[in-house]
Coordinates of C-alpha atoms and ligand atoms in Angstrom, one line a residue:
X78 CA -85.2 56.4 -7.0
X79 CA -85.4 53.0 -6.8
X80 CA -83.9 50.3 -8.8
X81 CA -85.7 48.5 -11.9
X82 CA -85.6 44.6 -11.4
X83 CA -83.2 42.4 -12.3
X84 CA -83.8 41.2 -15.7
X85 CA -83.8 37.7 -16.4
X86 CA -80.4 35.3 -16.3
X87 CA -79.0 35.1 -19.7
X88 CA -79.3 30.8 -21.0
X89 CA -76.3 28.9 -20.3
X90 CA -74.0 28.9 -22.6
X91 CA -69.9 29.2 -23.8
X92 CA -68.8 32.0 -25.3
X93 CA -65.8 31.4 -27.0
X94 CA -63.6 34.5 -27.6
X95 CA -61.2 34.9 -29.9
X96 CA -58.2 37.4 -29.6
X97 CA -58.9 36.5 -25.7
X98 CA -55.1 37.7 -24.7
X99 CA -55.9 41.4 -26.3
X100 CA -56.5 44.3 -24.7
X101 CA -60.2 44.5 -25.9
X102 CA -60.8 41.4 -23.7
X103 CA -59.2 42.5 -20.8
X104 CA -60.2 46.4 -20.6
X105 CA -64.1 45.5 -21.4
X106 CA -65.2 42.5 -22.0
X107 CA -63.9 40.5 -18.9
X108 CA -64.9 43.8 -16.2
X109 CA -68.4 43.3 -18.6
X110 CA -68.7 39.8 -17.6
X111 CA -67.9 40.4 -13.8
X112 CA -70.3 43.0 -13.7
X113 CA -72.7 40.4 -15.3
X114 CA -72.0 37.4 -12.9
X115 CA -72.0 40.3 -10.0
X116 CA -75.7 41.4 -11.1
X117 CA -76.5 37.7 -11.3
X118 CA -77.3 37.9 -15.1
X119 CA -75.0 34.5 -15.9
X120 CA -76.6 31.2 -15.8
X121 CA -74.1 28.4 -13.5
X122 CA -73.7 26.5 -17.1
X123 CA -72.3 29.7 -18.2
X124 CA -68.3 29.4 -19.5
X125 CA -65.8 31.1 -21.2
X126 CA -63.1 29.8 -23.3
X127 CA -60.2 32.1 -24.2
X128 CA -58.4 31.6 -27.7
X129 CA -54.9 33.4 -28.8
X130 CA -51.7 32.8 -30.5
X131 CA -49.9 33.6 -27.2
X132 CA -48.5 31.2 -24.4
X133 CA -50.6 30.5 -22.0
X134 CA -53.0 27.9 -19.5
X135 CA -56.5 28.3 -17.3
X136 CA -54.5 29.3 -14.4
X137 CA -52.0 31.5 -16.1
X138 CA -55.2 33.7 -17.6
X139 CA -57.8 33.5 -14.3
X140 CA -54.3 35.6 -12.5
X141 CA -53.8 37.5 -15.5
X142 CA -57.3 38.5 -15.6
X143 CA -58.0 38.9 -11.9
X144 CA -55.1 41.3 -11.8
X145 CA -55.7 43.4 -14.5
X146 CA -59.5 43.7 -12.6
X147 CA -57.8 44.4 -9.7
X148 CA -55.7 47.3 -11.4
X149 CA -59.1 48.4 -13.1
X150 CA -60.8 49.0 -9.9
X151 CA -57.5 51.1 -8.8
X152 CA -57.2 53.5 -12.0
X153 CA -59.5 56.3 -11.5
X154 CA -59.5 57.0 -15.4
X155 CA -60.3 53.4 -16.5
X156 CA -64.1 52.8 -17.7
X157 CA -65.0 50.0 -15.5
X158 CA -66.0 52.3 -12.9
X159 CA -66.6 49.5 -9.8
X160 CA -64.3 51.1 -7.4
X161 CA -63.2 47.3 -5.4
X162 CA -63.7 44.1 -6.9
X163 CA -66.5 41.7 -5.2
X164 CA -64.1 38.4 -4.3
X165 CA -67.5 36.2 -4.9
X166 CA -68.6 37.6 -8.0
X167 CA -65.1 37.4 -9.4
X168 CA -64.6 33.8 -8.3
X169 CA -67.6 32.6 -10.0
X170 CA -66.4 34.0 -13.5
X171 CA -62.8 33.1 -13.1
X172 CA -64.0 29.2 -12.1
X173 CA -65.4 30.0 -15.8
X174 CA -62.7 30.6 -17.6
X175 CA -59.9 28.8 -19.3
X176 CA -57.3 29.0 -21.9
X177 CA -56.2 27.3 -25.7
X178 CA -53.0 28.7 -27.3
X179 CA -54.3 28.1 -31.0
X180 CA -53.3 29.5 -34.6
X181 CA -56.3 32.0 -36.0
X182 CA -55.8 30.5 -39.4
X183 CA -55.2 26.4 -38.9
X184 CA -58.6 24.3 -39.1
X185 CA -56.7 22.2 -36.5
X186 CA -58.3 24.9 -33.8
X187 CA -61.4 25.1 -35.1
X188 CA -61.0 20.5 -34.9
X189 CA -60.0 20.9 -31.4
X190 CA -62.5 23.7 -30.3
X191 CA -65.5 21.8 -31.5
X192 CA -64.4 18.5 -30.2
X193 CA -64.1 20.8 -26.5
X194 CA -67.5 22.1 -26.7
X195 CA -69.0 18.6 -27.8
X196 CA -67.3 17.0 -24.2
X197 CA -69.4 20.0 -22.6
X198 CA -72.8 19.8 -25.2
X199 CA -74.6 18.8 -21.9
X200 CA -73.4 21.9 -20.0
X201 CA -73.3 24.2 -23.1
X202 CA -74.7 23.3 -26.3
X203 CA -75.7 26.9 -27.2
X204 CA -72.0 29.5 -28.0
X205 CA -71.4 32.8 -28.5
X206 CA -67.9 33.0 -30.9
X207 CA -66.4 37.1 -29.6
X208 CA -64.6 37.8 -32.4
X209 CA -62.2 40.1 -30.2
X210 CA -59.2 40.1 -33.3
X211 CA -57.7 42.5 -36.0
X212 CA -60.9 43.3 -38.7
X213 CA -57.9 40.8 -41.5
X214 CA -59.1 37.9 -39.2
X215 CA -63.0 38.0 -39.4
X216 CA -63.9 36.7 -42.6
X217 CA -61.6 34.1 -42.7
X218 CA -62.7 32.6 -38.6
X219 CA -65.5 32.7 -39.7
X220 CA -65.9 30.6 -42.4
X221 CA -63.7 28.1 -40.4
X222 CA -65.9 27.9 -37.9
X223 CA -68.3 27.0 -40.7
X224 CA -66.2 24.5 -41.8
X225 CA -65.3 22.9 -38.6
X226 CA -69.5 22.5 -38.4
X227 CA -69.6 24.8 -35.3
X228 CA -71.6 27.2 -36.7
X229 CA -74.4 24.8 -36.9
X230 CA -76.9 24.8 -33.8
X231 CA -77.6 21.8 -32.5
X232 CA -81.8 21.5 -31.5
X233 CA -82.8 23.8 -29.0
X234 CA -79.4 25.7 -28.8
X235 CA -77.6 29.2 -30.8
X236 CA -74.7 29.3 -32.3
X237 CA -73.9 33.1 -32.7
X238 CA -70.7 35.0 -33.8
X239 CA -70.6 38.7 -31.6
X240 CA -68.2 41.1 -34.6
X241 CA -66.0 43.8 -33.3
X242 CA -65.3 47.1 -35.3
X243 CA -64.1 48.3 -38.2
X244 CA -66.2 46.6 -40.2
X245 CA -64.6 47.2 -43.3
X246 CA -63.0 50.3 -44.8
X247 CA -64.8 51.3 -47.6
X248 CA -67.9 50.7 -48.9
X249 CA -66.7 47.6 -51.2
X250 CA -64.7 46.0 -48.7
X251 CA -67.5 46.0 -46.3
X252 CA -69.8 44.8 -48.8
X253 CA -67.0 41.9 -49.8
X254 CA -67.3 41.2 -45.7
X255 CA -70.7 41.2 -45.2
X256 CA -70.9 38.2 -48.5
X257 CA -68.2 36.2 -47.0
X258 CA -69.9 36.1 -43.6
X259 CA -73.3 35.6 -45.1
X260 CA -72.3 32.4 -47.0
X261 CA -71.6 30.6 -43.7
X262 CA -73.9 32.4 -40.9
X263 CA -78.2 33.5 -41.2
X264 CA -77.9 37.3 -40.4
X265 CA -80.0 36.1 -37.5
X266 CA -76.9 34.9 -36.1
X267 CA -74.6 37.5 -36.8
X268 CA -73.9 40.8 -34.0
X269 CA -72.3 43.6 -35.3
X270 CA -71.5 45.9 -32.8
X271 CA -71.0 49.3 -32.3
X272 CA -69.9 49.8 -28.9
X273 CA -72.1 53.4 -28.4
X274 CA -75.2 51.7 -28.8
X275 CA -74.3 49.9 -25.6
X276 CA -74.1 53.4 -23.6
X277 CA -77.4 54.3 -21.6
X278 CA -77.8 58.0 -22.9
X279 CA -77.5 56.7 -26.5
X280 CA -80.8 53.8 -25.7
X281 CA -82.4 56.5 -23.6
X282 CA -82.5 58.8 -26.9
X283 CA -85.3 56.5 -28.1
X284 CA -87.5 56.5 -25.1
X285 CA -86.9 60.5 -24.7
X286 CA -88.4 60.2 -28.2
X287 CA -90.9 57.8 -28.3
X288 CA -91.9 57.4 -24.9
X289 CA -93.2 60.9 -24.0
X290 CA -95.7 63.4 -26.0
X291 CA -94.1 66.4 -25.1
X292 CA -90.9 65.9 -27.6
X293 CA -91.7 64.2 -30.8
X294 CA -94.3 67.1 -32.1
X295 CA -92.0 69.2 -32.1
X296 CA -89.1 66.7 -34.4
X297 CA -89.4 68.1 -37.9
X298 CA -88.5 70.4 -40.6
X299 CA -91.1 72.9 -39.4
X300 CA -89.6 73.2 -35.9
X301 CA -86.1 72.0 -35.9
X302 CA -83.8 74.7 -37.6
X303 CA -80.3 72.4 -37.6
X304 CA -78.8 68.8 -35.6
X305 CA -75.3 68.7 -34.3
X306 CA -73.7 66.3 -34.0
X307 CA -70.2 65.5 -31.7
X308 CA -68.0 63.9 -30.3
X309 CA -64.7 65.1 -29.0
X310 CA -61.8 63.9 -27.2
X311 CA -58.8 64.6 -25.3
X312 CA -56.8 61.7 -26.2
X313 CA -54.2 61.3 -29.2
X314 CA -53.7 59.0 -30.8
X315 CA -51.7 57.8 -28.4
X316 CA -50.3 53.8 -29.1
X317 CA -52.8 53.6 -32.0
X318 CA -51.0 54.9 -34.8
X319 CA -50.4 51.7 -37.4
X320 CA -54.5 51.6 -37.3
X321 CA -55.9 55.0 -36.6
X322 CA -52.9 56.2 -39.6
X323 CA -54.4 54.2 -42.1
X324 CA -57.8 54.8 -40.9
X325 CA -58.9 58.7 -39.8
X326 CA -61.2 60.2 -38.2
X327 CA -64.0 59.9 -40.5
X328 CA -63.6 56.1 -40.9
X329 CA -63.2 55.5 -37.6
X330 CA -66.1 57.6 -35.9
X331 CA -68.4 58.7 -38.6
X332 CA -70.2 55.9 -40.2
X333 CA -70.3 54.1 -37.0
X334 CA -71.0 55.6 -33.8
X335 CA -72.1 59.1 -35.3
X336 CA -74.5 57.7 -37.5
X337 CA -75.7 55.6 -35.0
X338 CA -76.6 59.0 -33.3
X339 CA -78.2 60.0 -35.9
X340 CA -80.1 57.3 -36.8
X341 CA -81.1 57.5 -32.9
X342 CA -82.1 61.3 -33.2
X343 CA -83.5 61.3 -37.4
X344 CA -85.1 57.5 -37.6
X345 CA -89.0 57.1 -37.7
X346 CA -91.0 55.8 -35.0
X347 CA -90.9 52.0 -35.3
X348 CA -93.9 49.9 -35.1
X349 CA -93.1 48.3 -32.3
X350 CA -89.3 48.0 -30.1
X351 CA -88.9 44.6 -31.5
X352 CA -85.9 44.2 -33.0
X353 CA -86.3 43.7 -36.3
X354 CA -88.6 47.2 -36.4
X355 CA -86.5 49.6 -34.5
X356 CA -83.4 48.5 -37.1
X357 CA -85.1 49.2 -40.1
X358 CA -86.1 51.9 -39.4
X359 CA -82.6 53.2 -38.5
X360 CA -81.8 52.1 -41.8
X361 CA -83.7 53.5 -43.5
X362 CA -83.1 56.9 -42.1
X363 CA -79.4 56.1 -42.7
X364 CA -80.5 54.9 -46.5
X365 CA -82.0 58.7 -47.0
X366 CA -78.2 60.2 -45.7
X367 CA -77.6 62.6 -49.7
X368 CA -74.9 61.6 -51.3
X369 CA -73.0 64.3 -51.8
X370 CA -71.3 65.0 -55.8
X371 CA -67.5 64.9 -55.3
X372 CA -67.8 68.9 -55.6
X373 CA -70.2 68.8 -52.6
X374 CA -68.3 66.6 -50.6
X375 CA -65.3 68.6 -50.4
X376 CA -67.3 72.0 -49.7
X377 CA -69.5 70.2 -47.1
X378 CA -66.8 69.1 -44.9
X379 CA -63.6 70.3 -43.3
X380 CA -60.5 68.1 -42.4
X381 CA -57.8 69.0 -39.3
X382 CA -55.0 67.3 -38.2
X383 CA -53.6 68.2 -34.5
X384 CA -50.2 69.6 -33.7
X385 CA -48.3 69.6 -30.8
X386 CA -50.2 71.4 -27.3
X387 CA -51.7 71.3 -24.5
X388 CA -54.6 69.0 -23.2
X389 CA -55.9 69.7 -19.7
X390 CA -52.2 70.1 -18.4
X391 CA -50.7 67.2 -20.4
X392 CA -48.5 67.5 -23.1
X393 CA -49.6 66.2 -26.0
X394 CA -47.2 65.8 -29.0
X395 CA -48.2 66.2 -32.6
X396 CA -50.2 63.5 -34.6
X397 CA -47.4 63.5 -37.1
X398 CA -44.4 62.6 -33.9
X399 CA -47.0 59.7 -32.4
X400 CA -45.8 56.2 -32.7
X401 CA -46.4 55.0 -35.7
X402 CA -47.3 57.0 -37.3
X403 CA -46.0 58.8 -40.8
X404 CA -44.1 61.7 -40.0
X405 CA -45.5 63.5 -43.6
X406 CA -48.9 61.8 -42.4
X407 CA -52.0 63.9 -44.1
X408 CA -54.7 61.6 -42.3
X409 CA -57.4 63.5 -40.7
X410 CA -57.7 63.7 -36.9
X411 CA -60.8 66.1 -36.9
X412 CA -63.6 65.7 -39.2
X413 CA -66.9 68.3 -39.6
X414 CA -69.5 67.5 -42.3
X415 CA -72.9 68.9 -43.9
X416 CA -74.9 65.9 -44.0
X417 CA -79.1 66.4 -45.7
X418 CA -81.3 63.9 -45.2
X419 CA -83.6 63.5 -48.2
X420 CA -87.2 62.3 -46.1
X421 CA -90.0 63.9 -45.7
X422 CA -89.5 64.9 -42.1
X423 CA -85.8 66.4 -42.3
X424 CA -85.7 67.6 -46.0
X425 CA -84.2 71.2 -45.7
X426 CA -82.7 70.5 -42.1
X427 CA -78.5 70.0 -42.3
X428 CA -77.2 68.0 -39.8
X429 CA -73.8 68.8 -39.0
X430 CA -71.8 66.1 -37.4
X431 CA -67.4 66.2 -36.0
X432 CA -65.2 64.3 -34.2
X433 CA -62.3 65.1 -33.1
X434 CA -58.8 63.8 -31.1
X435 CA -56.7 65.7 -28.7
X436 CA -59.6 68.7 -28.5
X437 CA -59.9 71.0 -25.6
X438 CA -63.0 68.9 -23.9
X439 CA -64.4 65.3 -24.1
X440 CA -67.3 65.8 -24.7
X441 CA -70.3 63.5 -26.8
X442 CA -73.1 65.3 -27.2
X443 CA -76.1 65.5 -29.9
X444 CA -77.6 69.4 -30.1
X445 CA -81.2 70.2 -31.7
X446 CA -81.5 73.5 -32.6
X447 CA -85.1 74.6 -32.5
X448 CA -86.6 77.3 -35.2
X449 CA -86.7 80.7 -34.1
X450 CA -90.4 82.1 -32.6
X451 CA -92.1 83.5 -35.5
X452 CA -92.2 87.0 -34.5
X453 CA -89.2 88.7 -32.1
X454 CA -91.4 90.6 -29.9
X455 CA -88.5 90.6 -26.8
X456 CA -85.7 91.8 -29.3
X457 CA -84.4 95.4 -27.8
X458 CA -84.6 93.6 -24.1
X459 CA -83.0 90.2 -24.8
X460 CA -79.6 89.7 -23.3
X461 CA -77.2 89.6 -26.0
X462 CA -78.0 87.8 -29.2
X463 CA -81.2 86.2 -29.1
X464 CA -80.0 82.2 -29.3
X465 CA -82.6 79.8 -30.4
X466 CA -83.6 77.3 -28.3
X467 CA -81.7 74.3 -28.1
X468 CA -82.5 70.0 -26.6
X469 CA -78.9 69.1 -26.0
X470 CA -78.5 64.9 -25.3
X471 CA -75.3 65.1 -23.4
X472 CA -73.9 61.0 -23.7
X473 CA -70.5 61.7 -22.1
X474 CA -68.8 62.2 -20.2
X475 CA -71.9 63.7 -18.1
X476 CA -74.9 62.1 -19.1
X477 CA -78.3 64.0 -19.0
X478 CA -80.9 66.4 -21.3
X479 CA -80.5 69.5 -21.3
X480 CA -83.1 72.4 -22.4
X481 CA -82.4 75.9 -23.4
X482 CA -84.9 78.8 -23.3
X483 CA -85.0 82.6 -22.7
X484 CA -86.9 83.5 -19.6
X485 CA -87.8 86.7 -18.2
X486 CA -85.5 88.0 -15.0
X487 CA -86.6 89.3 -12.1
X488 CA -87.7 93.1 -11.4
X489 CA -89.9 95.3 -13.2
X490 CA -89.7 95.5 -16.3
X491 CA -89.0 93.0 -18.9
X492 CA -85.4 91.6 -19.3
X493 CA -84.5 88.5 -20.8
X494 CA -82.0 86.0 -19.6
X495 CA -81.0 82.6 -21.1
X496 CA -81.9 79.4 -18.7
X497 CA -81.5 75.9 -18.6
X498 CA -83.5 73.3 -17.7
X499 CA -81.6 70.6 -16.7
X500 CA -81.8 66.6 -16.6
X501 CA -79.0 64.9 -15.4
X502 CA -78.7 60.7 -15.4
X503 CA -77.0 60.6 -11.0
X504 CA -79.2 62.8 -10.2
X505 CA -82.1 60.2 -10.7
X506 CA -81.4 57.0 -11.5
X507 CA -78.5 54.8 -9.2
X508 CA -76.9 52.9 -11.6
X509 CA -74.3 50.3 -11.4
X510 CA -71.1 50.7 -12.8
X511 CA -70.6 49.4 -16.4
X512 CA -68.2 49.8 -19.4
X513 CA -71.0 50.1 -22.1
X514 CA -70.3 45.9 -22.8
X515 CA -72.7 44.4 -20.9
X516 CA -75.8 45.0 -22.6
X517 CA -74.3 44.4 -25.5
X518 CA -72.8 40.3 -24.2
X519 CA -76.1 40.3 -22.6
X520 CA -78.3 41.0 -25.3
X521 CA -76.3 38.5 -27.4
X522 CA -76.7 35.5 -25.1
X523 CA -80.7 36.7 -25.1
X524 CA -80.7 36.6 -28.8
X525 CA -82.4 40.4 -28.9
X526 CA -80.5 42.0 -32.0
X527 CA -81.6 45.2 -31.6
X528 CA -78.6 47.4 -30.7
X529 CA -77.0 45.2 -33.2
X530 CA -76.2 46.4 -36.7
X531 CA -77.6 44.8 -39.5
X532 CA -75.8 43.9 -43.0
X533 CA -77.5 46.7 -45.0
X534 CA -77.5 49.1 -42.2
X535 CA -73.1 49.0 -42.9
X536 CA -73.7 49.4 -46.4
X537 CA -76.0 52.4 -46.0
X538 CA -73.5 54.0 -44.1
X539 CA -70.4 53.4 -46.0
X540 CA -72.6 54.9 -49.2
X541 CA -72.8 57.9 -47.8
X542 CA -69.1 58.7 -46.5
X543 CA -67.6 57.2 -49.7
X544 CA -67.6 60.8 -51.6
X545 CA -66.3 62.0 -48.9
X546 CA -62.7 59.5 -48.9
X547 CA -62.9 59.9 -52.9
X548 CA -62.9 63.7 -52.9
X549 CA -60.9 64.2 -50.3
X550 CA -58.1 61.9 -52.2
X551 CA -57.3 64.4 -54.9
X552 CA -57.4 67.4 -52.3
X553 CA -55.1 69.1 -49.8
X554 CA -54.0 67.8 -47.0
X555 CA -56.2 68.4 -43.1
X556 CA -55.7 71.5 -41.8
X557 CA -54.0 72.5 -39.2
X558 CA -55.3 72.6 -35.6
X559 CA -53.2 72.9 -31.6
X560 CA -53.8 69.7 -29.2
X561 CA -56.0 71.0 -26.8
X562 CA -58.2 73.8 -28.6
X563 CA -61.9 73.6 -30.3
X564 CA -60.4 71.7 -34.1
X565 CA -59.6 73.4 -37.3
X566 CA -60.8 77.3 -38.2
X567 CA -62.2 75.4 -41.4
X568 CA -64.6 73.7 -39.1
X569 CA -66.3 77.0 -38.0
X570 CA -66.4 78.4 -41.4
X571 CA -68.4 75.1 -42.2
X572 CA -70.8 76.2 -40.5
X573 CA -70.3 80.2 -40.5
X574 CA -71.5 79.8 -44.0
X575 CA -74.6 79.3 -43.2
X576 CA -75.2 81.6 -40.4
X577 CA -74.4 79.0 -37.8
X578 CA -71.8 78.4 -35.2
X579 CA -71.2 75.3 -33.3
X580 CA -72.2 74.6 -30.1
X581 CA -69.2 75.0 -27.7
X582 CA -67.7 72.5 -26.0
X583 CA -68.6 71.4 -22.2
X584 CA -65.4 71.4 -20.5
Ligands
BG6_113 C1 -63.8 53.5 -30.9 C2 -62.0 55.0 -32.0 O1 -64.5 53.1 -31.5 O2 -64.1 54.9 -30.5 C3 -61.6 55.7 -31.1 O3 -61.6 53.4 -32.3 C4 -62.9 56.5 -30.4 O4 -60.7 55.9 -31.8 C5 -63.3 55.6 -29.5 O5 -61.4 56.8 -29.5 C6 -64.2 56.6 -28.7 O6 -65.2 55.9 -28.1 P1 -66.3 56.2 -26.1 O7 -66.5 55.2 -25.8 O8 -64.3 56.4 -25.8 O9 -66.0 57.4 -26.4

């Protein structure tokens, strides 16, 4: 299939990366900028100013990133995907990279930055400030940028701030951060990232639903029995113990990534594809997630923590033995919750969400389970117990959509077999290697906020998960599960209670 024509180049600007020496910048931002450079989507006047505490200069910054990019290309496991580096595209980008050693908590840093940007004004009056830093710096950096006058755009230019997750660690802290940055920036300048929204298959959910006539008539409580959203990972906590042990699986994945998937699946059709029309509908459905009472929250959730085990032939140490994790930790590395959406479309349709680390498969999918046929004509000839039809939106690692239904086996008598209609992205489209951050940077440069979270969206999400966090405080710890399994028994019991079971993980 032919490639689609390239989008226009993003306008010239300077991208100031706070935390330029960190893992995110190296692993995802710079590779994404390289991919944008290769695709010809960055203007000649584009440049990157890396800002961080660590020692270095322009030359060491460029060389370090170039070497790292080469190592990503050589590795089969990186998100980068490209097998080799195109020297022309890299040189183009490398010529535009510079580095400043600076203290984020010192006003002088921002004055110097202002002078540097002023000196370059002719070439790049617009600036994107990217906060690839620990969350404790978010509010402070924005305030200091504003104090130095850096958030005010000259006529015809823009000043935008892109903020990574986690955005708060509960409702109160998320609200406080929204208030704090809201005093310095207009909402139109704030780009809160959820990297799941950069994934092609996540963006395709809207197209599947609203670009086709076949699905939407069935997309409601009359025809849908339940929805399952799964994000299973094979990796353990690895070296992120210090952050993860305070966060846990729910905070790390649910109000952000899984709720964005839920919003894509459950939102009403927006009036248009305009950023605010889409964001308003997403916000509305997240707002409609029922706030559980403490008792319900306990009954409707299951937590697990992995013990030692083997995943894909690799030995994984127990979570409690991972670096920087409390040996008596009660932090969950797996969580499953049952949610209800209180609106007309979804009344009575349970949404089951689960996510966990060190599981037996890497599998992110959404399974829409349909109600059975109203009358079971073929009960006696079906192959095994009748399974409901489902539509599976496969997000990663294999990207596609599958519809599962019953068909007649060839032969003189009528016997049924389960079959699948499978659409696999890779069979239809040639896609360039991408990290997912290309879109999230490009959209910010062109001023499209569709894929970014609004202040209210973030707060609705935290409000919906707070009952779980509060209820767990007084409850027992998470149930143990072996690394390499499909999670704790309590998660199966959560669905069994409703006469349902999880869709098996796809290996
Ligand atoms: C991050 C979480 O936001 O998303 C990680 O902090 C998680 O714990 C990751 O592993 C999952 O993202 P992806 O793109 O690898 O599925």
